[in-house]
Amino acid sequence: MDKMHTSSDAEVLTLFKDGAFVADTWRDLNEDEALTGLDHVHVPLNVYLENKAELDANKGAIGLALVPGDDVDALGEDATKFASIVVEFPAFTDGRGYSYARLLRERYNYEGELRARGDILTDQVAYFFRCGFDALTVVNEATKKALQENDTGAVSIYMQPVAPSEVPVGTRPFLRRAN
Amino acid sequence: MYRYDEFDAAFVRQRTEQFSHQVKRRLSGELTEDQFRPLRLMNGLYLQLHAYMLRVAVPYGTLNSKQMRKLAHIARTYDRGYGHFTTRQNIQYNWPKLKDVPAILEELASVEMHAIQTSGNCIRNVTTDQFAGAAADEIIDPRPVAEIIRQWSSLHPEFSYLPRKFKIAITGAPQDRAAVKFHDIGLMATQNDAGDIGWRVFVGGGLGRTPMVAKEISDFVAHEYLLPYLEAILRVYNMYGRRDNKYKARIKILVHETGIETIREQVEAEFAEIKDGVLKLPQGELTRITEYFAAPSFEEQEQTKIDIAQFQVTDSAYARFLQNNLHPHSEEGYVSLTISLKPIGGAPGDATDKQMDAVADLAEQYSFDELRVSHEQNLVLPHVAMKDVRAIYDVLVAEGLETGNAGLISDMIACPGLDYCALANARSIPVAQAISEKFANREDEFGELKLKISGCINACGHHHVGHIGILGVEKKGTELYQITLGGDATEDATIGKILGRGVTPEEVPGALEKLLDRYIAERQSPKESFLEAYRRLGDAPFKEALYG
């Protein structure tokens, strides 16, 4: 099961973005790693909040990793500093990340890449995109297959407005469809 | 009532197709039961003791005759010839085959019905007063707002994986018949000093293992801000509600542990951010939805009262029916008529396909094609001319639906219990049947009495809010029943108190007899109800009556 040399192999690509599985140029910060000279690294929120100046001084792209229970409001407008934010979904039943995504997009004007990562089931895919995620890190085989075949079977019209990018339908004020 | 436009129809069709696809994947073995479980639970499909159970949404308990006939058809074709109406104004089928579920959903979609969000940790079917749009005491018809909430909450992308299920109830009348203070969110119509009608908002009520009366979080939210206010509550709950223990995950625990003041601050802060955003309700939309619920074209009635006394000797059963099963209507010469699904010795809330068809015919002929399901598991013809009551009654007699017991002891709420439910510890239905048979000839004497029976601490039978509540528990392999007194689901929301040690199933009817005999002996007049007498007297005389 040595996957070390196959990370570019299409078989193990897990990052789904813009309609395809693509190579992932980001990695997570290692434990006890120095906070300088980082590039394309996702840093946990608490590490960022405690080492803001040092991390902001990096020349390379810095990303943020959020887990359920993190306080997105503590991040606030600092969100716009990041090139990528990944929100962890340790279990599909834990829906906190959907709210985090909406806050980042709608309140804190975050426009960079927003990833959902973890226990992602086929039927959640549409909800993720609606809440503002634009990338998914998927390991579930059934979900990967559905995404590859563009067959998530999602309902494509919506009874409530969420993301500003959704397109109004007809004359009823709250109806939307995917853009 | 609300009618689907092309968008609504397409929405339900897409959802039905999505679920049908999921069922196919399960049947082919592509999905394991573990993988299928979260999918089916989003669509009202439970795996019970003996079979799948499908719960169909009846939005705020409102049906037309065509829909009721479809429910009858489904009972006949795909089930064992009956359905079970629930305390959340829905209907459950206890014996559908998994392979038939897609076909059932297609049948439902053809009459603008579905099973969306009747289970799962999402916002469930919004419930309301069964007399909404008809009751004489109503400030405002709550159905348009219930419909607006239904739409907003349908497949909501942010709130489909909440810590736990989420139930909203709404009443437009000061006399609360929707138990709003025992819901995650309760809405109660109110008028502010300027004379505008809006909503008092209660949060954190519930029954189950930890019964709680909801606390008021806002004394006035205007219609136009209601959705942003609800979204603010849901967001706070989604982010901060406990997820470490499913028994502590409802919003009532969050409110209890955090305190209503803190929750209010968090909700108000969130509300301030989104208040004037995209969810602010335009007057035009409120008006448009309200028009669907316009009052039917009532006619001037010659008969404006019903003389019950004249039947008391010659037709006492009919007199009882008139006494108990009619509710005052806002329109002169009309009443709302309750069809009891609690025949003496029957299973509370069950109706056969034939009965459903008959009720549909009655609604079409006599009630402007409208029907309601009450949270007390009865059916209601909301708009009946007094002159037609006798004709309706005669049909009900022919169908075995004439029981004149609305509001009496045999009009009880009981969960399915150990006979059907995988969670139950004890049987409910046989106990309910034994009680109703025991008191069949005495219930008028007892007057208004809410008896509620649950077969386990999840409290689906609402025993906490019964004037008399019965909770089945299991102790050392035998069933034991705890009795609580003094519960009240109305605006005076109260949780009943456990009276003492439990009794065996066989002892339950006799125990109630002792309590009720004591009530009769102690009451100041026949006008003092059991609940009033209990409130005046306290536990002591009832403890003495039961335990000596």
XYZ file of C-alpha atoms in Angstrom:
727
model
C 0.000 0.000 0.000
C 2.885 2.361 -0.638
C 1.368 5.465 -2.161
C 4.392 7.676 -1.738
C 5.358 7.661 -5.386
C 1.894 7.645 -6.840
C 0.600 10.970 -5.606
C 0.243 12.257 -9.158
C -1.504 9.091 -10.266
C -5.069 9.877 -11.337
C -6.244 6.889 -9.281
C -5.504 8.591 -5.990
C -6.384 12.181 -6.763
C -8.759 13.324 -4.084
C -9.179 17.039 -4.781
C -12.253 17.794 -6.846
C -12.340 21.272 -8.364
C -13.943 22.898 -11.390
C -15.562 19.620 -12.419
C -12.516 17.341 -12.270
C -10.140 15.598 -9.896
C -6.862 17.500 -9.941
C -3.483 17.316 -8.247
C -3.358 18.954 -4.831
C -0.607 21.555 -4.495
C -1.388 22.177 -0.831
C -0.404 20.316 2.296
C -1.165 20.604 6.020
C 1.246 22.161 8.479
C 3.168 19.461 10.291
C 3.284 19.367 14.036
C 6.178 21.437 15.435
C 7.018 22.738 11.977
C 8.657 26.162 11.735
C 6.240 28.903 10.718
C 8.576 30.548 8.247
C 9.259 29.797 4.611
C 5.895 28.167 4.147
C 4.200 27.955 0.790
C 0.840 26.308 -0.036
C 0.389 25.123 3.522
C -2.906 24.965 5.461
C -2.389 26.207 9.009
C -4.830 25.430 11.860
C -6.866 28.422 13.030
C -5.490 28.393 16.580
C -1.908 28.342 15.262
C -2.715 31.253 13.009
C -4.415 33.317 15.709
C -1.470 32.815 18.083
C 1.238 33.520 15.464
C -0.429 36.008 13.190
C 2.549 38.323 12.579
C 4.969 35.510 11.910
C 2.639 33.709 9.512
C 1.561 36.892 7.734
C 5.261 37.555 7.025
C 5.526 34.427 4.846
C 6.128 35.169 1.179
C 4.451 31.984 0.024
C 0.738 31.266 -0.068
C -0.732 30.489 3.327
C -3.962 28.630 3.803
C -6.142 27.984 6.812
C -7.530 24.737 8.211
C -10.804 24.914 10.174
C -12.237 22.124 12.283
C -15.706 21.947 13.852
C -15.726 24.046 16.981
C -13.426 26.741 15.601
C -14.622 30.299 16.037
C -14.898 31.753 12.557
C -15.900 35.120 13.989
C -12.509 35.303 15.743
C -10.924 35.146 12.309
C -13.246 37.758 10.872
C -11.929 39.886 8.007
C -8.512 38.212 8.302
C -10.125 35.512 6.171
C -9.381 37.537 3.045
C -5.622 37.114 3.615
C -5.734 33.441 2.706
C -5.456 31.789 -0.676
C -7.172 28.595 0.449
C -9.280 27.568 3.414
C -10.111 23.960 4.146
C -13.010 23.057 6.421
C -12.854 19.626 7.986
C -15.919 17.341 8.095
C -14.815 14.505 10.372
C -18.278 12.918 10.110
C -20.952 13.635 7.535
C -23.395 14.220 10.357
C -21.443 17.195 11.687
C -22.852 20.136 9.760
C -21.085 23.005 11.485
C -18.834 23.581 8.480
C -21.774 24.621 6.314
C -22.324 27.615 8.563
C -18.597 28.402 8.594
C -18.583 28.458 4.819
C -21.505 30.854 4.602
C -19.972 33.167 7.201
C -16.648 33.228 5.349
C -18.262 33.964 2.024
C -21.165 36.157 2.958
C -19.938 37.997 6.052
C -16.172 38.059 5.830
C -15.912 38.494 2.069
C -13.610 35.539 1.564
C -13.172 34.930 -2.166
C -10.341 32.377 -2.276
C -10.556 28.619 -2.591
C -12.855 27.034 -0.024
C -12.513 23.302 0.453
C -14.603 20.759 2.290
C -12.583 17.738 3.361
C -13.541 14.508 5.087
C -16.572 12.259 5.244
C -18.332 13.536 2.146
C -21.332 11.655 0.817
C -22.779 12.057 -2.646
C -25.887 13.759 -1.423
C -23.989 16.462 0.384
C -22.085 17.660 -2.646
C -24.741 20.105 -3.796
C -25.159 21.495 -0.292
C -21.427 22.170 -0.056
C -21.380 24.102 -3.294
C -24.475 26.044 -2.316
C -22.908 27.134 0.958
C -19.862 28.503 -0.844
C -17.377 25.653 -1.121
C -15.713 25.401 -4.531
C -13.464 22.416 -3.889
C -13.889 19.037 -2.181
C -11.320 16.610 -0.870
C -13.046 13.276 -1.185
C -12.036 9.805 -0.138
C -15.404 8.037 -0.231
C -15.303 5.860 -3.359
C -19.003 6.145 -4.144
C -18.818 9.926 -3.923
C -15.725 10.018 -6.137
C -17.455 7.893 -8.732
C -20.546 10.087 -8.689
C -18.445 13.235 -9.074
C -16.386 11.719 -11.883
C -19.527 10.743 -13.728
C -21.204 14.056 -12.934
C -24.056 12.025 -11.473
C -24.738 13.237 -7.948
C -28.468 13.247 -8.690
C -28.845 16.515 -6.858
C -31.949 18.667 -6.926
C -30.910 21.614 -9.083
C -33.578 24.121 -8.120
C -33.800 25.675 -4.714
C -36.590 26.824 -2.435
C -34.473 29.303 -0.511
C -31.797 31.854 -1.415
C -28.336 31.123 -0.037
C -25.212 32.084 -1.953
C -25.360 35.431 -3.765
C -24.186 33.678 -6.938
C -27.353 31.610 -7.240
C -29.657 32.685 -10.009
C -33.226 33.837 -9.286
C -35.989 31.882 -11.022
C -39.325 33.325 -12.114
C -41.023 36.015 -10.085
C -41.031 34.439 -6.609
C -38.405 36.249 -4.521
C -36.761 33.274 -2.832
C -36.452 30.736 -5.650
C -33.051 29.998 -7.088
C -31.204 27.640 -9.367
C -27.564 26.717 -9.753
C -25.597 29.258 -11.778
C -54.850 25.883 0.412
C -51.428 26.150 -1.145
C -51.113 24.882 -4.698
C -47.870 23.934 -6.387
C -46.749 25.959 -9.361
C -44.407 24.500 -11.985
C -41.394 25.218 -9.808
C -42.763 23.410 -6.749
C -43.784 20.453 -8.891
C -40.351 20.259 -10.514
C -38.682 20.498 -7.117
C -40.607 17.554 -5.676
C -40.175 15.578 -8.906
C -36.410 16.028 -8.801
C -36.288 15.023 -5.158
C -38.421 11.944 -5.875
C -36.119 10.938 -8.729
C -33.089 11.448 -6.528
C -34.495 9.179 -3.846
C -35.693 6.565 -6.343
C -32.155 6.406 -7.646
C -30.845 5.899 -4.122
C -33.330 3.065 -3.508
C -32.238 1.379 -6.742
C -28.619 1.586 -5.645
C -29.574 -0.002 -2.332
C -31.587 -2.794 -3.945
C -28.763 -3.574 -6.367
C -26.337 -3.827 -3.471
C -24.287 -0.806 -4.575
C -25.134 0.869 -1.279
C -24.862 -0.991 2.010
C -27.527 -0.436 4.670
C -24.991 1.758 6.509
C -24.531 3.943 3.446
C -28.231 3.968 2.629
C -29.319 4.854 6.139
C -28.500 8.608 6.060
C -30.110 8.864 2.641
C -33.379 7.168 3.545
C -33.577 9.072 6.791
C -33.667 12.328 4.846
C -36.798 11.048 3.223
C -38.906 9.688 6.021
C -37.982 6.042 5.614
C -37.249 4.241 8.873
C -36.342 0.632 9.502
C -38.661 -0.506 12.285
C -39.002 -3.748 14.206
C -40.724 -5.657 11.436
C -40.436 -3.601 8.284
C -39.705 -0.233 6.765
C -41.925 2.622 7.878
C -42.590 5.543 5.541
C -43.630 8.873 7.008
C -45.384 11.214 4.615
C -45.504 14.944 5.283
C -48.861 16.637 5.632
C -47.690 20.268 5.639
C -49.156 21.952 8.718
C -51.793 19.216 8.754
C -53.699 20.481 5.715
C -55.110 18.147 3.047
C -57.668 18.246 0.269
C -59.937 15.362 -0.709
C -57.815 14.332 -3.668
C -54.773 14.015 -1.437
C -56.698 12.030 1.182
C -57.932 9.654 -1.513
C -54.346 9.186 -2.606
C -53.339 8.354 0.970
C -56.161 5.796 1.019
C -55.013 4.363 -2.296
C -51.445 3.999 -0.986
C -52.699 2.264 2.167
C -54.715 -0.149 0.023
C -52.128 -0.798 -2.672
C -48.799 -0.752 -0.888
C -49.635 -1.310 2.766
C -52.075 -3.392 4.783
C -55.099 -1.212 4.212
C -54.508 1.440 6.824
C -52.337 4.394 7.769
C -51.415 5.969 11.075
C -51.850 9.722 11.628
C -49.168 11.112 13.928
C -48.772 13.803 16.551
C -46.827 15.841 14.021
C -49.835 15.915 11.706
C -48.191 13.463 9.311
C -49.208 9.984 8.196
C -47.124 6.843 8.584
C -47.323 3.614 6.671
C -46.018 0.715 8.700
C -45.577 -1.998 6.082
C -44.304 -0.650 2.752
C -41.787 -2.702 0.781
C -38.557 -0.928 -0.068
C -38.983 -1.705 -3.742
C -42.382 0.025 -3.716
C -41.211 3.233 -2.057
C -40.248 5.026 -5.313
C -43.694 4.244 -6.724
C -45.343 5.523 -3.536
C -43.370 8.757 -3.766
C -44.404 9.168 -7.389
C -48.032 8.679 -6.410
C -47.611 11.295 -3.698
C -45.918 13.752 -6.041
C -48.916 13.497 -8.372
C -51.043 15.125 -5.640
C -48.413 17.614 -4.451
C -47.185 15.539 -1.526
C -43.857 14.080 -0.464
C -41.826 12.658 2.428
C -39.113 15.321 2.419
C -37.643 16.022 5.851
C -40.037 13.844 7.795
C -36.967 12.381 9.475
C -33.275 13.156 9.836
C -31.512 15.923 11.731
C -33.147 18.675 9.753
C -36.092 21.050 10.027
C -39.178 18.839 10.135
C -42.708 19.449 8.949
C -44.065 22.684 10.458
C -47.154 22.016 12.546
C -50.032 24.258 13.526
C -53.497 24.550 15.026
C -55.860 22.087 13.378
C -58.532 24.811 13.357
C -56.275 27.355 11.608
C -58.214 29.610 9.274
C -61.477 28.625 10.936
C -61.244 29.141 14.701
C -63.296 31.894 16.276
C -60.448 32.931 18.599
C -57.828 33.370 15.888
C -55.768 36.579 15.570
C -54.352 35.556 12.234
C -54.376 32.469 10.026
C -50.947 30.890 10.629
C -50.948 28.783 7.459
C -49.415 31.336 5.050
C -46.451 31.806 7.377
C -46.254 28.033 7.929
C -46.085 27.596 4.150
C -43.365 30.251 3.870
C -41.365 28.443 6.563
C -41.952 25.117 4.815
C -40.502 26.463 1.591
C -37.541 28.155 3.249
C -36.636 25.013 5.181
C -37.005 22.522 2.293
C -33.614 20.963 1.510
C -31.887 23.879 3.218
C -28.187 23.408 2.445
C -26.909 24.852 5.721
C -29.390 23.177 8.044
C -29.673 19.571 6.829
C -27.034 18.186 9.231
C -28.047 19.857 12.459
C -27.024 18.411 15.835
C -30.492 16.835 16.033
C -33.975 17.068 14.542
C -35.676 20.449 14.662
C -39.392 21.039 15.044
C -41.261 24.290 14.553
C -44.887 24.870 15.546
C -46.993 27.942 14.964
C -50.316 29.164 16.294
C -52.392 32.124 15.232
C -54.684 31.947 18.256
C -54.072 32.870 21.895
C -55.492 29.488 22.930
C -52.621 27.318 21.861
C -53.769 24.081 20.261
C -50.404 23.416 18.623
C -48.294 22.933 21.786
C -45.850 25.564 20.529
C -44.017 25.808 23.847
C -42.970 22.184 23.497
C -41.185 22.664 20.193
C -37.638 23.642 19.287
C -39.148 26.875 18.034
C -42.696 27.938 18.840
C -44.370 30.905 17.180
C -47.417 32.577 18.637
C -49.246 35.398 16.868
C -49.384 38.651 18.796
C -50.255 42.285 18.267
C -47.821 45.046 19.207
C -48.707 48.506 20.550
C -48.896 49.893 17.029
C -51.582 47.327 16.232
C -49.331 45.310 13.912
C -49.514 41.541 14.007
C -46.255 39.658 14.370
C -44.807 36.715 16.259
C -43.722 35.929 19.767
C -40.863 33.501 19.412
C -40.200 30.712 21.908
C -37.131 28.525 21.756
C -35.897 25.362 23.413
C -39.085 23.523 24.272
C -39.397 19.792 23.922
C -40.450 16.514 25.454
C -38.359 13.341 25.276
C -36.004 12.376 28.087
C -35.528 15.945 29.224
C -38.840 17.765 28.963
C -38.571 21.556 28.843
C -40.978 24.427 28.396
C -39.669 26.798 25.706
C -38.421 30.215 26.750
C -39.433 33.432 25.065
C -36.538 34.728 23.000
C -38.400 37.607 21.339
C -41.711 39.226 22.185
C -42.248 40.533 18.670
C -40.807 39.656 15.291
C -42.544 41.215 12.309
C -43.589 38.971 9.394
C -40.995 40.486 7.100
C -38.162 39.595 9.467
C -39.349 36.159 10.514
C -37.175 34.126 8.130
C -33.954 36.015 8.976
C -34.829 35.571 12.653
C -35.353 31.825 12.211
C -32.164 31.556 10.180
C -30.281 33.333 12.981
C -31.604 30.852 15.573
C -30.783 27.893 13.349
C -27.275 29.159 12.667
C -26.535 29.628 16.354
C -27.900 26.155 17.032
C -26.002 24.575 14.148
C -22.708 26.044 15.350
C -23.099 25.690 19.103
C -25.581 22.879 19.720
C -24.001 19.846 21.372
C -22.900 17.047 19.096
C -21.123 14.862 21.633
C -24.239 13.112 22.915
C -27.410 12.624 20.887
C -29.528 12.856 24.024
C -28.180 16.318 24.730
C -28.194 17.602 21.181
C -31.595 19.288 20.930
C -31.686 23.068 21.155
C -33.479 22.815 24.500
C -30.217 21.588 26.056
C -28.243 24.429 24.455
C -30.742 26.947 25.797
C -30.750 25.291 29.202
C -26.960 25.046 29.527
C -26.063 28.371 27.929
C -28.970 30.364 29.330
C -31.654 32.162 27.367
C -29.962 35.556 27.814
C -26.762 34.423 26.105
C -28.656 32.623 23.357
C -30.741 35.743 22.816
C -27.589 37.876 22.499
C -26.073 35.474 19.993
C -29.264 35.256 17.979
C -29.816 39.020 18.021
C -26.201 39.610 16.890
C -26.644 37.148 14.043
C -30.061 38.575 13.217
C -28.660 42.121 13.042
C -26.222 40.966 10.356
C -28.748 39.236 8.098
C -31.972 41.034 8.935
C -32.183 43.199 5.833
C -30.603 40.628 3.565
C -32.060 38.302 1.013
C -34.528 36.598 3.375
C -36.492 39.723 4.239
C -40.015 38.883 3.158
C -41.482 41.258 0.591
C -45.094 42.202 1.268
C -45.959 41.040 -2.246
C -44.827 37.506 -1.492
C -46.710 37.384 1.801
C -49.821 38.616 0.002
C -49.374 36.103 -2.802
C -49.053 33.154 -0.411
C -51.883 34.446 1.787
C -54.231 34.469 -1.202
C -53.912 30.687 -1.445
C -55.473 30.512 2.002
C -58.358 32.875 1.346
C -61.489 31.931 3.246
C -63.861 29.750 1.212
C -67.074 31.300 -0.067
C -69.207 30.872 3.037
C -72.921 31.253 2.578
C -75.337 32.937 4.892
C -76.806 30.250 7.115
C -80.326 30.091 8.491
C -79.282 27.719 11.201
C -76.907 29.478 13.580
C -77.066 27.205 16.585
C -77.414 23.564 17.425
C -79.789 22.476 20.157
C -78.015 19.573 21.777
C -80.546 19.001 24.548
C -83.227 17.702 22.187
C -81.059 14.686 21.329
C -79.967 13.844 24.833
C -82.757 11.369 25.446
C -83.560 10.106 21.972
C -80.048 9.888 20.520
C -77.497 10.264 23.258
C -74.582 9.179 21.091
C -75.327 12.013 18.666
C -75.729 14.439 21.551
C -72.299 13.448 22.811
C -70.858 13.954 19.374
C -72.370 17.445 19.184
C -71.190 18.224 22.684
C -67.601 17.175 22.168
C -66.647 17.148 18.509
C -67.685 20.611 17.300
C -65.436 23.646 17.620
C -66.565 27.288 17.305
C -66.014 28.790 13.860
C -65.294 32.396 12.961
C -68.210 32.334 10.518
C -71.776 32.350 11.811
C -73.624 29.113 11.119
C -70.453 27.100 10.687
C -68.404 24.832 12.931
C -65.198 22.826 12.680
C -65.961 19.158 13.120
C -63.523 16.683 14.651
C -63.586 13.129 13.337
C -62.186 11.035 16.135
C -59.635 8.377 15.229
C -59.941 7.046 18.775
C -62.772 4.515 18.646
C -63.232 2.708 21.930
C -60.719 -0.124 21.948
C -59.012 0.959 18.710
C -55.427 1.952 17.950
C -55.203 5.754 18.325
C -54.624 7.574 15.030
C -55.239 4.662 12.678
C -57.577 4.975 9.714
C -58.425 2.372 7.079
C -58.331 3.096 3.370
C -62.121 2.951 3.277
C -62.418 5.427 6.121
C -59.971 7.788 4.447
C -61.984 7.641 1.248
C -65.191 8.354 3.152
C -63.642 11.317 4.942
C -62.353 12.651 1.614
C -65.892 12.477 0.228
C -67.222 14.348 3.264
C -64.611 17.062 2.872
C -65.466 17.492 -0.758
C -69.185 17.607 -0.165
C -69.399 19.535 3.090
C -66.138 21.322 3.941
C -65.011 23.187 0.840
C -62.685 20.314 -0.008
C -60.573 20.939 3.094
C -59.306 18.525 5.725
C -56.962 18.772 8.643
C -54.928 16.344 10.702
C -54.677 17.371 14.344
C -51.630 16.842 16.532
C -54.006 14.881 18.736
C -54.219 12.372 15.877
C -57.731 13.121 14.744
C -59.105 14.412 11.456
C -60.995 17.672 11.127
C -63.510 19.037 8.656
C -62.705 22.718 9.243
C -65.677 24.463 7.601
C -68.981 22.692 8.121
C -72.400 24.358 7.958
C -74.397 23.518 11.067
C -77.261 22.262 8.918
C -74.983 19.566 7.482
C -73.709 18.138 10.752
C -76.372 15.442 10.966
C -75.755 14.205 7.424
C -72.030 14.037 8.134
C -72.635 12.205 11.372
C -74.732 9.581 9.610
C -71.892 8.869 7.192
C -69.443 8.685 10.093
C -71.689 6.122 11.808
C -71.627 3.972 8.683
C -67.826 4.130 8.659
C -67.284 3.543 12.377
C -65.932 7.079 12.822
C -68.696 8.586 14.917
C -67.042 8.402 18.329
C -68.086 11.555 20.173
C -65.057 11.693 22.425
C -62.973 14.691 21.301
C -61.185 16.062 24.362
C -62.298 13.216 26.633
C -60.204 10.500 28.248
C -60.506 8.063 25.345
C -59.349 10.768 22.901
C -55.856 9.954 24.009
C -52.485 10.278 22.354
C -50.499 7.064 22.311
C -47.299 6.209 20.475
C -47.070 2.957 18.474
C -45.106 1.402 21.358
C -43.400 -1.947 21.530
C -45.795 -3.481 19.023
C -44.148 -1.523 16.201
C -41.318 0.658 17.377
C -37.687 -0.371 17.671
C -37.065 2.157 20.463
C -39.950 1.264 22.756
C -39.558 -0.437 26.129
C -43.223 -1.172 26.684
C -46.489 -1.537 24.844
C -48.716 1.502 24.417
C -51.603 0.444 22.257
C -52.932 -2.445 24.407
C -52.796 -0.166 27.460
C -54.611 2.575 25.562
C -57.252 0.088 24.478
C -57.754 -1.258 27.983
C -58.199 2.273 29.358
C -60.661 3.347 26.718
C -62.719 0.200 27.230
C -62.666 0.585 30.987
C -64.062 4.122 30.925
C -66.261 3.955 27.842
C -69.377 4.609 29.927
C -67.926 7.143 32.336
C -65.925 9.538 30.242
C -68.591 12.248 30.035
C -68.567 12.316 33.791
C -64.833 13.104 33.765
C -65.175 15.909 31.230
C -62.141 17.406 29.533
C -59.169 15.140 30.150
C -55.989 14.784 28.145
C -54.512 11.322 28.572
C -51.187 10.686 26.863
C -49.216 7.442 26.718
C -45.599 6.827 25.689
C -43.924 3.445 25.417
C -40.474 4.809 26.269
C -38.719 7.908 27.525
C -38.495 9.374 24.039
C -42.043 10.511 24.802
C -43.602 10.304 21.329
C -46.932 9.933 23.117
C -46.370 13.301 24.868
C -46.989 11.830 28.337
C -45.243 14.807 29.983
C -48.049 17.113 28.878
C -50.984 14.832 29.581
C -53.324 15.943 32.349
C -52.672 12.302 33.088
C -49.538 10.914 31.489
C -48.463 7.304 31.335
C -44.901 6.261 30.596
C -44.026 2.653 29.879
C -40.635 1.566 31.152
C -38.907 -1.764 31.347
C -37.662 -2.968 34.704
C -35.989 -6.348 35.086
C -37.661 -7.693 31.977
C -41.185 -6.617 32.840
C -43.207 -3.642 31.698
C -44.007 -1.014 34.285
C -46.033 2.167 33.851
C -45.279 5.466 35.573
C -48.128 7.904 36.052
C -47.637 11.679 35.847
C -50.253 14.280 36.653
C -50.764 17.938 35.830
C -49.118 18.231 32.426
C -50.512 20.796 29.990
C -49.539 21.394 26.340
C -51.406 24.685 25.940
C -50.311 28.293 26.458
C -50.111 27.462 30.181
C -47.409 24.931 29.321
C -46.646 22.653 32.255
C -44.702 19.401 32.588
C -46.505 16.738 34.578
C -45.139 15.385 37.853
C -44.492 11.721 38.497
C -46.934 10.585 41.147
C -45.025 7.623 42.579
C -43.898 4.118 41.791
C -45.009 2.482 38.560
C -47.794 -0.049 38.103
C -48.058 -3.195 35.972
C -49.923 -3.141 32.639
C -52.891 -4.933 34.190
C -53.079 -2.394 37.022
C -53.155 0.711 34.805
C -56.934 0.987 34.234
C -57.650 0.362 37.909
C -55.075 2.933 38.980
C -56.678 5.550 36.740
C -60.053 4.679 38.158
C -58.818 5.422 41.664
C -57.414 8.771 40.565
C -60.536 9.739 38.679
C -62.883 8.665 41.465
C -60.889 10.892 43.759
C -61.181 13.771 41.329
C -64.961 13.334 41.138
C -65.146 13.281 44.927
C -62.971 16.366 45.348
C -64.070 18.635 42.536
C -65.944 21.801 43.410
C -68.424 21.341 40.595
C -68.643 19.381 37.335
C -67.256 22.529 35.700
C -63.921 22.137 37.480
C -61.815 20.010 35.160
C -59.390 17.358 36.315
C -56.467 19.671 35.557
C -58.008 22.565 37.474
C -58.749 20.335 40.429
C -55.219 18.957 40.392
C -53.780 22.463 40.316
C -55.900 23.453 43.276
C -55.358 20.290 45.322
C -51.827 19.230 44.446
C -50.483 15.687 44.547
C -51.518 14.590 48.007
C -55.077 13.352 47.538
C -54.143 11.523 44.351
C -51.137 9.866 45.956
C -53.335 8.752 48.772
C -55.972 7.448 46.359
C -53.449 5.404 44.423
C -51.012 4.212 47.029
C -53.107 4.439 50.198
